[in-house]
Amino acid sequence: MTSQEGRVRQLRLVVHAEDYEEALRFYRDVIGMPVQEAYAGDGGAQVSILEAGRATLELSNTAQVEMIDAVEVGRRVAPHLRVALEVDDAQAATTTAVAAGAELIAPPTETPWRSLNSRLEGPAGVQLTLFQELDG
């Protein structure tokens, strides 16, 4: 297998949502991730694949996770997995998400790496960072 044959073409984060309709409404309608594909199956099975723009996998060691939490929240709160979503306006997106039911963990805070980051607990137990790049 050459490096091109083994190249990853898509990152898909699969989340089990007990309240599927609430999670779909929040991530699609509030956060702004349009449905790319949706399927229904036997026994009431449902899945929606939401468009999230460019996907990356950020691997961080313990010291990095603790530093990010200190900057964004002031204390260690991150679970094993956290989803970070780049938005155009972190303040507005955070306000909208909280009004729609997300739990605010920390308000938008400017980071040393020049982004404005908030931390939320979203539907389906997903901890979110909403971030806005401040330097273009």
XYZ file of C-alpha atoms in Angstrom:
136
model
C 0.000 0.000 0.000
C 1.437 3.389 -0.977
C 1.012 6.483 1.168
C -1.726 7.731 -1.204
C -3.631 4.429 -1.029
C -3.668 4.582 2.762
C -4.505 8.253 3.008
C -7.479 9.119 5.227
C -10.154 10.936 3.238
C -12.550 11.921 6.014
C -12.710 12.145 9.780
C -16.141 11.158 11.067
C -16.841 11.486 14.778
C -19.710 9.162 15.687
C -21.753 10.231 18.721
C -24.475 8.154 20.378
C -27.334 10.554 21.169
C -29.983 9.210 23.548
C -32.195 12.165 22.591
C -31.511 12.046 18.846
C -34.030 14.741 17.856
C -32.703 17.227 20.433
C -29.087 16.593 19.428
C -29.952 16.895 15.729
C -31.840 20.162 16.304
C -28.973 21.628 18.341
C -26.064 20.718 16.072
C -27.960 21.342 12.818
C -30.097 24.377 13.663
C -28.196 26.100 16.470
C -24.547 25.336 15.746
C -25.116 25.437 11.965
C -23.940 22.045 10.737
C -26.127 21.178 7.716
C -27.230 17.613 7.086
C -25.039 16.006 4.444
C -26.757 12.615 4.535
C -29.516 11.032 6.630
C -30.768 7.460 6.832
C -33.485 5.564 8.633
C -33.468 1.842 9.195
C -35.390 -0.989 10.757
C -36.551 -0.672 14.334
C -36.501 3.125 14.314
C -32.766 3.398 13.589
C -31.746 6.911 12.541
C -28.484 8.594 11.603
C -27.680 12.048 10.295
C -24.233 12.938 8.995
C -23.670 16.638 9.551
C -21.263 18.778 7.554
C -18.525 20.251 9.720
C -16.185 21.811 7.189
C -12.564 20.745 7.392
C -11.860 18.035 9.966
C -8.610 17.493 11.814
C -7.532 15.155 14.594
C -5.769 17.024 17.376
C -3.719 14.747 19.616
C -2.657 16.384 22.888
C -0.624 15.046 25.790
C -1.747 15.545 29.396
C 0.274 18.728 29.894
C -1.295 20.303 26.776
C -4.844 19.329 27.801
C -4.262 20.805 31.257
C -2.837 24.020 29.759
C -5.782 24.443 27.363
C -8.256 23.850 30.193
C -6.414 26.374 32.386
C -6.611 29.013 29.630
C -10.202 28.342 28.522
C -11.838 27.389 31.814
C -9.434 27.986 34.686
C -9.357 24.356 35.817
C -9.226 20.808 34.421
C -12.625 19.856 32.988
C -11.896 18.134 29.671
C -13.071 14.566 29.234
C -11.168 12.098 27.083
C -12.772 13.605 23.964
C -13.663 17.253 23.287
C -14.984 18.664 20.011
C -13.657 22.046 18.880
C -15.644 23.898 16.223
C -14.380 27.021 14.468
C -17.086 29.674 14.146
C -17.146 33.190 12.689
C -18.263 34.852 15.952
C -17.534 32.955 19.169
C -19.506 35.356 21.373
C -22.672 35.149 19.264
C -22.366 31.391 18.725
C -21.913 30.829 22.458
C -24.919 32.996 23.335
C -27.060 31.168 20.761
C -25.908 27.734 21.948
C -26.632 28.519 25.604
C -30.073 29.927 24.728
C -30.753 26.653 22.899
C -29.877 24.499 25.901
C -26.110 24.041 25.981
C -24.532 24.364 29.407
C -21.930 27.112 29.650
C -18.715 25.868 31.228
C -16.666 28.985 30.422
C -17.453 32.141 28.420
C -15.438 33.242 25.380
C -11.884 33.903 26.500
C -8.983 35.186 24.421
C -6.183 32.635 24.362
C -2.418 33.196 24.114
C -2.608 31.720 20.580
C -5.019 34.514 19.532
C -8.333 32.801 19.369
C -11.532 33.473 21.263
C -12.665 30.194 22.859
C -15.718 29.223 24.897
C -16.429 25.855 26.509
C -19.877 24.245 26.555
C -21.553 20.963 27.380
C -23.743 20.199 24.374
C -26.437 17.595 23.789
C -25.443 13.937 23.753
C -22.744 14.578 26.353
C -20.383 16.316 23.917
C -18.024 18.855 25.453
C -17.529 21.651 22.934
C -15.037 24.402 22.375
C -16.383 27.087 20.056
C -13.443 29.073 18.732
C -12.906 32.112 16.563
C -9.493 32.803 15.063
C -8.655 36.444 15.784
C -5.762 36.812 13.354
C -7.392 36.171 10.007
